[in-house]
PDB file of C-alpha atoms in Angstrom:
ATOM      1  CA  UNK A 213      20.548 -15.374  43.975  1.00  0.00           C
ATOM      2  CA  UNK A 214      23.986 -13.704  44.501  1.00  0.00           C
ATOM      3  CA  UNK A 215      24.373 -15.887  48.067  1.00  0.00           C
ATOM      4  CA  UNK A 216      23.879 -19.070  45.822  1.00  0.00           C
ATOM      5  CA  UNK A 217      26.769 -18.070  43.301  1.00  0.00           C
ATOM      6  CA  UNK A 218      28.626 -16.832  46.206  1.00  0.00           C
ATOM      7  CA  UNK A 219      28.096 -20.429  47.847  1.00  0.00           C
ATOM      8  CA  UNK A 220      28.774 -22.336  44.697  1.00  0.00           C
ATOM      9  CA  UNK A 221      32.272 -20.245  44.091  1.00  0.00           C
ATOM     10  CA  UNK A 222      33.110 -21.326  47.603  1.00  0.00           C
ATOM     11  CA  UNK A 223      32.224 -24.620  47.248  1.00  0.00           C
ATOM     12  CA  UNK A 224      34.442 -25.279  44.475  1.00  0.00           C
ATOM     13  CA  UNK A 225      37.297 -23.385  45.759  1.00  0.00           C
ATOM     14  CA  UNK A 226      37.048 -25.517  48.824  1.00  0.00           C
ATOM     15  CA  UNK A 227      37.048 -28.538  46.360  1.00  0.00           C
ATOM     16  CA  UNK A 228      40.307 -26.882  44.262  1.00  0.00           C
ATOM     17  CA  UNK A 229      42.014 -26.940  47.484  1.00  0.00           C
ATOM     18  CA  UNK A 230      41.303 -30.769  48.231  1.00  0.00           C
ATOM     19  CA  UNK A 231      42.562 -32.001  44.934  1.00  0.00           C
ATOM     20  CA  UNK A 232      45.931 -29.526  45.391  1.00  0.00           C
ATOM     21  CA  UNK A 233      46.322 -30.950  48.783  1.00  0.00           C
ATOM     22  CA  UNK A 234      46.257 -34.461  47.588  1.00  0.00           C
ATOM     23  CA  UNK A 235      48.736 -33.601  44.455  1.00  0.00           C
ATOM     24  CA  UNK A 236      51.079 -32.529  47.089  1.00  0.00           C
ATOM     25  CA  UNK A 237      50.525 -35.430  49.615  1.00  0.00           C
ATOM     26  CA  UNK A 238      51.738 -37.329  46.593  1.00  0.00           C
ATOM     27  CA  UNK A 239      54.486 -35.150  45.768  1.00  0.00           C
ATOM     28  CA  UNK A 240      55.889 -34.933  49.061  1.00  0.00           C
ATOM     29  CA  UNK A 241      55.625 -39.097  49.855  1.00  0.00           C
ATOM     30  CA  UNK A 242      57.233 -39.748  46.300  1.00  0.00           C
ATOM     31  CA  UNK A 243      59.758 -36.671  45.864  1.00  0.00           C
ATOM     32  CA  UNK A 244      62.094 -34.554  48.205  1.00  0.00           C
ATOM     33  CA  UNK A 245      60.218 -31.464  46.685  1.00  0.00           C
ATOM     34  CA  UNK A 246      58.991 -29.449  50.008  1.00  0.00           C
ATOM     35  CA  UNK A 247      55.399 -28.762  49.946  1.00  0.00           C
ATOM     36  CA  UNK A 248      53.212 -26.106  51.853  1.00  0.00           C
ATOM     37  CA  UNK A 249      52.932 -26.421  55.688  1.00  0.00           C
ATOM     38  CA  UNK A 250      49.092 -25.740  55.441  1.00  0.00           C
ATOM     39  CA  UNK A 251      48.968 -29.761  53.367  1.00  0.00           C
ATOM     40  CA  UNK A 252      49.290 -31.580  56.524  1.00  0.00           C
ATOM     41  CA  UNK A 253      49.065 -35.381  56.394  1.00  0.00           C
ATOM     42  CA  UNK A 254      46.309 -38.088  56.715  1.00  0.00           C
ATOM     43  CA  UNK A 255      46.478 -41.617  55.754  1.00  0.00           C
ATOM     44  CA  UNK A 256      43.416 -41.727  53.973  1.00  0.00           C
ATOM     45  CA  UNK A 257      44.685 -38.658  52.022  1.00  0.00           C
ATOM     46  CA  UNK A 258      47.803 -40.432  51.044  1.00  0.00           C
ATOM     47  CA  UNK A 259      45.135 -43.200  49.568  1.00  0.00           C
ATOM     48  CA  UNK A 260      43.108 -40.643  47.754  1.00  0.00           C
ATOM     49  CA  UNK A 261      46.130 -38.968  46.133  1.00  0.00           C
ATOM     50  CA  UNK A 262      46.917 -42.166  44.023  1.00  0.00           C
ATOM     51  CA  UNK A 263      45.171 -40.529  41.286  1.00  0.00           C
ATOM     52  CA  UNK A 264      47.798 -37.806  41.036  1.00  0.00           C
ATOM     53  CA  UNK A 265      50.288 -40.223  40.727  1.00  0.00           C
ATOM     54  CA  UNK A 266      51.134 -39.547  36.567  1.00  0.00           C
ATOM     55  CA  UNK A 267      51.435 -36.136  37.689  1.00  0.00           C
ATOM     56  CA  UNK A 268      54.009 -36.559  40.044  1.00  0.00           C
ATOM     57  CA  UNK A 269      55.973 -38.406  37.155  1.00  0.00           C
ATOM     58  CA  UNK A 270      55.483 -35.375  34.657  1.00  0.00           C
ATOM     59  CA  UNK A 271      57.114 -33.359  37.584  1.00  0.00           C
ATOM     60  CA  UNK A 272      59.986 -35.779  37.748  1.00  0.00           C
ATOM     61  CA  UNK A 273      60.020 -35.947  34.028  1.00  0.00           C
ATOM     62  CA  UNK A 274      60.301 -32.463  33.993  1.00  0.00           C
ATOM     63  CA  UNK A 275      63.220 -32.180  36.188  1.00  0.00           C
ATOM     64  CA  UNK A 276      65.450 -34.506  35.098  1.00  0.00           C
ATOM     65  CA  UNK A 277      64.614 -33.514  31.470  1.00  0.00           C
ATOM     66  CA  UNK A 278      66.001 -29.770  32.284  1.00  0.00           C
ATOM     67  CA  UNK A 279      69.018 -31.281  34.434  1.00  0.00           C
ATOM     68  CA  UNK A 280      69.732 -33.719  30.837  1.00  0.00           C
ATOM     69  CA  UNK A 281      69.323 -30.480  28.658  1.00  0.00           C
ATOM     70  CA  UNK A 282      71.736 -28.702  30.863  1.00  0.00           C
ATOM     71  CA  UNK A 283      74.225 -31.045  31.001  1.00  0.00           C
ATOM     72  CA  UNK A 284      74.305 -31.933  27.249  1.00  0.00           C
ATOM     73  CA  UNK A 285      74.919 -28.298  26.368  1.00  0.00           C
ATOM     74  CA  UNK A 286      78.433 -28.523  27.883  1.00  0.00           C
ATOM     75  CA  UNK A 287      78.743 -32.176  28.578  1.00  0.00           C
ATOM     76  CA  UNK A 288      78.697 -35.294  26.417  1.00  0.00           C
ATOM     77  CA  UNK A 289      75.875 -37.484  25.982  1.00  0.00           C
ATOM     78  CA  UNK A 290      76.797 -40.374  27.947  1.00  0.00           C
ATOM     79  CA  UNK A 291      77.643 -37.930  31.052  1.00  0.00           C
ATOM     80  CA  UNK A 292      74.343 -35.994  30.479  1.00  0.00           C
ATOM     81  CA  UNK A 293      72.369 -39.383  30.586  1.00  0.00           C
ATOM     82  CA  UNK A 294      73.615 -40.527  33.536  1.00  0.00           C
ATOM     83  CA  UNK A 295      73.617 -37.017  35.281  1.00  0.00           C
ATOM     84  CA  UNK A 296      69.513 -36.823  34.370  1.00  0.00           C
ATOM     85  CA  UNK A 297      69.365 -40.218  35.913  1.00  0.00           C
ATOM     86  CA  UNK A 298      71.051 -39.570  39.257  1.00  0.00           C
ATOM     87  CA  UNK A 299      68.887 -36.740  39.436  1.00  0.00           C
ATOM     88  CA  UNK A 300      65.566 -38.488  39.430  1.00  0.00           C
ATOM     89  CA  UNK A 301      67.348 -40.931  42.162  1.00  0.00           C
ATOM     90  CA  UNK A 302      67.870 -38.049  44.330  1.00  0.00           C
ATOM     91  CA  UNK A 303      64.561 -36.175  43.721  1.00  0.00           C
ATOM     92  CA  UNK A 304      62.703 -39.424  44.747  1.00  0.00           C
ATOM     93  CA  UNK A 305      64.972 -40.580  47.108  1.00  0.00           C
ATOM     94  CA  UNK A 306      65.642 -43.724  45.443  1.00  0.00           C
ATOM     95  CA  UNK A 307      62.141 -44.779  46.635  1.00  0.00           C
ATOM     96  CA  UNK A 308      60.944 -46.935  43.219  1.00  0.00           C
ATOM     97  CA  UNK A 309      64.404 -48.524  43.033  1.00  0.00           C
ATOM     98  CA  UNK A 310      64.380 -49.550  46.504  1.00  0.00           C
ATOM     99  CA  UNK A 311      61.115 -51.157  46.017  1.00  0.00           C
ATOM    100  CA  UNK A 312      62.514 -52.989  42.763  1.00  0.00           C
ATOM    101  CA  UNK A 313      65.449 -54.191  44.589  1.00  0.00           C
ATOM    102  CA  UNK A 314      63.638 -55.565  47.308  1.00  0.00           C
ATOM    103  CA  UNK A 315      61.459 -57.416  45.069  1.00  0.00           C
ATOM    104  CA  UNK A 316      64.420 -58.944  43.439  1.00  0.00           C
ATOM    105  CA  UNK A 317      65.528 -60.130  46.641  1.00  0.00           C
ATOM    106  CA  UNK A 318      62.402 -61.584  47.486  1.00  0.00           C
ATOM    107  CA  UNK A 319      61.002 -63.268  44.703  1.00  0.00           C
ATOM    108  CA  UNK A 320      64.523 -64.279  44.071  1.00  0.00           C
ATOM    109  CA  UNK A 321      65.602 -65.907  47.151  1.00  0.00           C
ATOM    110  CA  UNK A 322      62.102 -66.901  48.536  1.00  0.00           C
ATOM    111  CA  UNK A 323      59.995 -69.890  47.674  1.00  0.00           C
ATOM    112  CA  UNK A 324      56.969 -69.008  49.845  1.00  0.00           C
ATOM    113  CA  UNK A 325      55.283 -66.233  50.479  1.00  0.00           C
ATOM    114  CA  UNK A 326      56.139 -65.782  53.956  1.00  0.00           C
ATOM    115  CA  UNK A 327      59.863 -66.060  53.337  1.00  0.00           C
ATOM    116  CA  UNK A 328      59.292 -63.731  50.426  1.00  0.00           C
ATOM    117  CA  UNK A 329      57.689 -61.175  52.750  1.00  0.00           C
ATOM    118  CA  UNK A 330      60.476 -61.540  55.354  1.00  0.00           C
ATOM    119  CA  UNK A 331      63.532 -60.929  52.748  1.00  0.00           C
ATOM    120  CA  UNK A 332      61.372 -57.844  51.152  1.00  0.00           C
ATOM    121  CA  UNK A 333      61.480 -56.311  54.894  1.00  0.00           C
ATOM    122  CA  UNK A 334      64.921 -56.616  55.473  1.00  0.00           C
ATOM    123  CA  UNK A 335      66.816 -53.217  55.028  1.00  0.00           C
ATOM    124  CA  UNK A 336      69.758 -54.917  53.530  1.00  0.00           C
ATOM    125  CA  UNK A 337      70.282 -55.321  49.856  1.00  0.00           C
ATOM    126  CA  UNK A 338      71.141 -58.838  48.498  1.00  0.00           C
ATOM    127  CA  UNK A 339      72.872 -60.333  45.551  1.00  0.00           C
ATOM    128  CA  UNK A 340      69.510 -60.304  43.397  1.00  0.00           C
ATOM    129  CA  UNK A 341      68.539 -56.626  44.322  1.00  0.00           C
ATOM    130  CA  UNK A 342      72.643 -55.586  43.413  1.00  0.00           C
ATOM    131  CA  UNK A 343      72.726 -57.293  40.424  1.00  0.00           C
ATOM    132  CA  UNK A 344      68.852 -56.640  39.114  1.00  0.00           C
ATOM    133  CA  UNK A 345      69.426 -52.813  40.130  1.00  0.00           C
ATOM    134  CA  UNK A 346      72.769 -52.409  38.144  1.00  0.00           C
ATOM    135  CA  UNK A 347      71.309 -54.072  35.338  1.00  0.00           C
ATOM    136  CA  UNK A 348      68.315 -51.965  35.511  1.00  0.00           C
ATOM    137  CA  UNK A 349      70.077 -48.475  35.494  1.00  0.00           C
ATOM    138  CA  UNK A 350      72.717 -49.981  32.912  1.00  0.00           C
ATOM    139  CA  UNK A 351      69.830 -50.713  30.524  1.00  0.00           C
ATOM    140  CA  UNK A 352      67.939 -47.274  31.285  1.00  0.00           C
ATOM    141  CA  UNK A 353      71.248 -45.294  30.659  1.00  0.00           C
ATOM    142  CA  UNK A 354      72.006 -46.866  27.476  1.00  0.00           C
ATOM    143  CA  UNK A 355      68.575 -46.600  25.964  1.00  0.00           C
ATOM    144  CA  UNK A 356      68.388 -42.718  26.858  1.00  0.00           C
ATOM    145  CA  UNK A 357      72.260 -42.943  25.313  1.00  0.00           C
ATOM    146  CA  UNK A 358      71.326 -43.966  21.908  1.00  0.00           C
ATOM    147  CA  UNK A 359      68.443 -41.375  21.332  1.00  0.00           C
ATOM    148  CA  UNK A 360      68.637 -37.603  20.274  1.00  0.00           C
ATOM    149  CA  UNK A 361      68.587 -34.897  22.750  1.00  0.00           C
ATOM    150  CA  UNK A 362      64.604 -34.285  21.620  1.00  0.00           C
ATOM    151  CA  UNK A 363      63.561 -38.071  21.767  1.00  0.00           C
ATOM    152  CA  UNK A 364      65.402 -37.879  25.560  1.00  0.00           C
ATOM    153  CA  UNK A 365      63.403 -35.029  26.756  1.00  0.00           C
ATOM    154  CA  UNK A 366      59.926 -36.821  25.228  1.00  0.00           C
ATOM    155  CA  UNK A 367      60.933 -40.013  26.815  1.00  0.00           C
ATOM    156  CA  UNK A 368      61.579 -38.560  30.084  1.00  0.00           C
ATOM    157  CA  UNK A 369      58.471 -36.889  30.556  1.00  0.00           C
ATOM    158  CA  UNK A 370      56.157 -39.527  28.783  1.00  0.00           C
ATOM    159  CA  UNK A 371      58.001 -42.409  30.881  1.00  0.00           C
ATOM    160  CA  UNK A 372      58.036 -40.946  33.956  1.00  0.00           C
ATOM    161  CA  UNK A 373      54.173 -40.462  33.907  1.00  0.00           C
ATOM    162  CA  UNK A 374      53.509 -43.515  32.095  1.00  0.00           C
ATOM    163  CA  UNK A 375      55.292 -45.939  34.553  1.00  0.00           C
ATOM    164  CA  UNK A 376      53.335 -44.009  37.458  1.00  0.00           C
ATOM    165  CA  UNK A 377      50.227 -44.813  36.124  1.00  0.00           C
ATOM    166  CA  UNK A 378      51.020 -48.513  35.706  1.00  0.00           C
ATOM    167  CA  UNK A 379      52.045 -48.512  39.026  1.00  0.00           C
ATOM    168  CA  UNK A 380      49.128 -47.268  40.149  1.00  0.00           C
ATOM    169  CA  UNK A 381      47.110 -50.034  38.026  1.00  0.00           C
ATOM    170  CA  UNK A 382      48.310 -52.492  40.723  1.00  0.00           C
ATOM    171  CA  UNK A 383      46.223 -50.862  43.284  1.00  0.00           C
ATOM    172  CA  UNK A 384      43.276 -50.383  41.068  1.00  0.00           C
ATOM    173  CA  UNK A 385      43.473 -54.164  39.974  1.00  0.00           C
ATOM    174  CA  UNK A 386      44.790 -56.071  42.398  1.00  0.00           C
ATOM    175  CA  UNK A 387      44.755 -57.222  46.004  1.00  0.00           C
ATOM    176  CA  UNK A 388      47.338 -55.972  48.917  1.00  0.00           C
ATOM    177  CA  UNK A 389      49.207 -58.793  49.754  1.00  0.00           C
ATOM    178  CA  UNK A 390      50.130 -58.103  53.537  1.00  0.00           C
ATOM    179  CA  UNK A 391      49.056 -56.116  56.818  1.00  0.00           C
ATOM    180  CA  UNK A 392      51.924 -54.224  57.979  1.00  0.00           C
ATOM    181  CA  UNK A 393      54.366 -51.605  56.150  1.00  0.00           C
ATOM    182  CA  UNK A 394      54.923 -48.077  55.119  1.00  0.00           C
ATOM    183  CA  UNK A 395      52.794 -48.465  52.151  1.00  0.00           C
ATOM    184  CA  UNK A 396      49.582 -50.073  53.558  1.00  0.00           C
ATOM    185  CA  UNK A 397      47.622 -46.234  52.942  1.00  0.00           C
ATOM    186  CA  UNK A 398      48.473 -47.051  49.615  1.00  0.00           C
ATOM    187  CA  UNK A 399      47.273 -50.526  49.472  1.00  0.00           C
ATOM    188  CA  UNK A 400      43.098 -49.968  49.645  1.00  0.00           C
ATOM    189  CA  UNK A 401      41.211 -50.314  46.456  1.00  0.00           C
ATOM    190  CA  UNK A 402      41.443 -47.632  43.744  1.00  0.00           C
ATOM    191  CA  UNK A 403      37.973 -46.467  42.441  1.00  0.00           C
ATOM    192  CA  UNK A 404      37.372 -46.965  38.745  1.00  0.00           C
ATOM    193  CA  UNK A 405      36.925 -42.687  38.828  1.00  0.00           C
ATOM    194  CA  UNK A 406      40.277 -42.311  40.257  1.00  0.00           C
ATOM    195  CA  UNK A 407      41.986 -44.377  37.738  1.00  0.00           C
ATOM    196  CA  UNK A 408      39.924 -42.881  35.197  1.00  0.00           C
ATOM    197  CA  UNK A 409      41.194 -39.387  36.405  1.00  0.00           C
ATOM    198  CA  UNK A 410      44.931 -40.789  36.565  1.00  0.00           C
ATOM    199  CA  UNK A 411      44.875 -42.219  32.812  1.00  0.00           C
ATOM    200  CA  UNK A 412      43.732 -39.098  31.874  1.00  0.00           C
ATOM    201  CA  UNK A 413      46.359 -37.102  33.389  1.00  0.00           C
ATOM    202  CA  UNK A 414      48.728 -39.433  31.715  1.00  0.00           C
ATOM    203  CA  UNK A 415      47.364 -38.278  28.155  1.00  0.00           C
ATOM    204  CA  UNK A 416      48.947 -34.979  28.893  1.00  0.00           C
ATOM    205  CA  UNK A 417      52.245 -35.469  28.726  1.00  0.00           C
ATOM    206  CA  UNK A 418      51.838 -37.951  26.238  1.00  0.00           C
ATOM    207  CA  UNK A 419      49.997 -35.345  24.036  1.00  0.00           C
ATOM    208  CA  UNK A 420      52.176 -32.739  24.601  1.00  0.00           C
ATOM    209  CA  UNK A 421      55.317 -34.821  23.693  1.00  0.00           C
ATOM    210  CA  UNK A 422      53.555 -36.068  20.764  1.00  0.00           C
ATOM    211  CA  UNK A 423      52.413 -32.598  19.414  1.00  0.00           C
ATOM    212  CA  UNK A 424      55.703 -30.755  20.233  1.00  0.00           C
ATOM    213  CA  UNK A 425      57.424 -33.196  17.891  1.00  0.00           C
ATOM    214  CA  UNK A 426      59.561 -34.917  20.867  1.00  0.00           C
ATOM    215  CA  UNK A 427      58.602 -38.322  19.818  1.00  0.00           C
ATOM    216  CA  UNK A 428      56.964 -39.590  16.724  1.00  0.00           C
ATOM    217  CA  UNK A 429      53.675 -41.049  17.950  1.00  0.00           C
ATOM    218  CA  UNK A 430      54.457 -44.719  16.434  1.00  0.00           C
ATOM    219  CA  UNK A 431      57.296 -44.441  18.953  1.00  0.00           C
ATOM    220  CA  UNK A 432      55.012 -43.882  21.667  1.00  0.00           C
ATOM    221  CA  UNK A 433      52.428 -46.223  20.581  1.00  0.00           C
ATOM    222  CA  UNK A 434      55.391 -49.186  20.660  1.00  0.00           C
ATOM    223  CA  UNK A 435      56.835 -47.657  24.323  1.00  0.00           C
ATOM    224  CA  UNK A 436      53.062 -47.866  25.537  1.00  0.00           C
ATOM    225  CA  UNK A 437      52.599 -51.318  24.303  1.00  0.00           C
ATOM    226  CA  UNK A 438      55.936 -52.645  25.544  1.00  0.00           C
ATOM    227  CA  UNK A 439      55.681 -51.175  29.067  1.00  0.00           C
ATOM    228  CA  UNK A 440      52.180 -52.473  29.280  1.00  0.00           C
ATOM    229  CA  UNK A 441      53.518 -56.195  28.654  1.00  0.00           C
ATOM    230  CA  UNK A 442      55.854 -55.690  30.923  1.00  0.00           C
ATOM    231  CA  UNK A 443      53.343 -54.868  33.756  1.00  0.00           C
ATOM    232  CA  UNK A 444      51.175 -57.345  33.050  1.00  0.00           C
ATOM    233  CA  UNK A 445      53.394 -59.975  33.077  1.00  0.00           C
ATOM    234  CA  UNK A 446      54.885 -58.443  36.912  1.00  0.00           C
ATOM    235  CA  UNK A 447      51.045 -58.214  37.709  1.00  0.00           C
ATOM    236  CA  UNK A 448      50.877 -61.853  36.948  1.00  0.00           C
ATOM    237  CA  UNK A 449      54.132 -62.930  38.704  1.00  0.00           C
ATOM    238  CA  UNK A 450      53.408 -61.130  42.278  1.00  0.00           C
ATOM    239  CA  UNK A 451      49.622 -62.738  42.110  1.00  0.00           C
ATOM    240  CA  UNK A 452      51.494 -66.364  41.772  1.00  0.00           C
ATOM    241  CA  UNK A 453      54.093 -65.258  44.473  1.00  0.00           C
ATOM    242  CA  UNK A 454      52.545 -63.553  47.041  1.00  0.00           C
ATOM    243  CA  UNK A 455      48.882 -63.454  45.973  1.00  0.00           C
ATOM    244  CA  UNK A 456      48.638 -59.454  45.047  1.00  0.00           C
ATOM    245  CA  UNK A 457      51.233 -56.447  45.312  1.00  0.00           C
ATOM    246  CA  UNK A 458      52.800 -54.612  48.116  1.00  0.00           C
ATOM    247  CA  UNK A 459      54.737 -51.152  48.047  1.00  0.00           C
ATOM    248  CA  UNK A 460      57.954 -52.705  46.819  1.00  0.00           C
ATOM    249  CA  UNK A 461      55.579 -54.059  44.138  1.00  0.00           C
ATOM    250  CA  UNK A 462      54.429 -50.989  43.268  1.00  0.00           C
ATOM    251  CA  UNK A 463      58.108 -49.368  42.668  1.00  0.00           C
ATOM    252  CA  UNK A 464      59.259 -52.532  40.779  1.00  0.00           C
ATOM    253  CA  UNK A 465      56.545 -51.830  38.339  1.00  0.00           C
ATOM    254  CA  UNK A 466      57.273 -48.285  38.150  1.00  0.00           C
ATOM    255  CA  UNK A 467      61.015 -48.866  37.455  1.00  0.00           C
ATOM    256  CA  UNK A 468      60.616 -51.747  34.799  1.00  0.00           C
ATOM    257  CA  UNK A 469      57.656 -50.294  32.571  1.00  0.00           C
ATOM    258  CA  UNK A 470      59.656 -47.087  32.820  1.00  0.00           C
ATOM    259  CA  UNK A 471      62.590 -48.866  31.272  1.00  0.00           C
ATOM    260  CA  UNK A 472      60.584 -51.079  28.500  1.00  0.00           C
ATOM    261  CA  UNK A 473      58.931 -47.507  27.382  1.00  0.00           C
ATOM    262  CA  UNK A 474      62.322 -46.382  26.761  1.00  0.00           C
ATOM    263  CA  UNK A 475      62.839 -49.963  25.036  1.00  0.00           C
ATOM    264  CA  UNK A 476      60.004 -49.633  23.036  1.00  0.00           C
ATOM    265  CA  UNK A 477      60.409 -46.101  21.984  1.00  0.00           C
ATOM    266  CA  UNK A 478      64.289 -47.255  20.815  1.00  0.00           C
ATOM    267  CA  UNK A 479      63.262 -50.303  18.965  1.00  0.00           C
ATOM    268  CA  UNK A 480      60.978 -47.821  16.782  1.00  0.00           C
ATOM    269  CA  UNK A 481      63.926 -45.561  15.563  1.00  0.00           C
ATOM    270  CA  UNK A 482      66.138 -49.198  14.604  1.00  0.00           C
TER     271      UNK A 482
END
């Protein structure tokens, strides 16, 4: 009997280490946060790590919240918000912002799937990408500027986590639209159980934000609803334009749904 329990304990430890590895894989891919050397990398691990996107978002939300609180202690609200956003951009290597800009350029300047792919693969940023990214960052900053300190912290933690769940939803529901590219390991089908795990993970920051009183429940519900509508609209746009999604589309959904979550929260205050 003792051997059976020892085996069971060893198995649980192995499973826990495997899941921890997947979390670190996602954290390593989407942020600059260093991970232990034993983590390693395999393309299939990156695919399996999609379930941990919301928890990576929570890490980003916590870091940007801490930067905001530290800056707001000695600086005006507007500067604190900008420093918080800058910290998020640095922490993620502008990974999602780059995808959003590529989508703006591709869909704005392309009229066929082939032309859209060609534009999106170009490392140079065009007019649509420049204008779109500038407006996106401006709306993000102004949305947070008009919230009080507690609401900013709550919005950052909840918004970064929720937006990454909605980004993962594209992997879960849509087909991948092309064969080549850095994001191909992300583009395989996401199982229902994996998405359910990601959705449950998203509830952690949302519940904490609500229970701590950082945001009213009504504000979060409105923010979630608005972000979900934006994601559905973008998903349909991608299907019509290119027949599915690419890695750039995931970044675009993350950025847009994050901003629309902030807008929904802000609307509840007016």
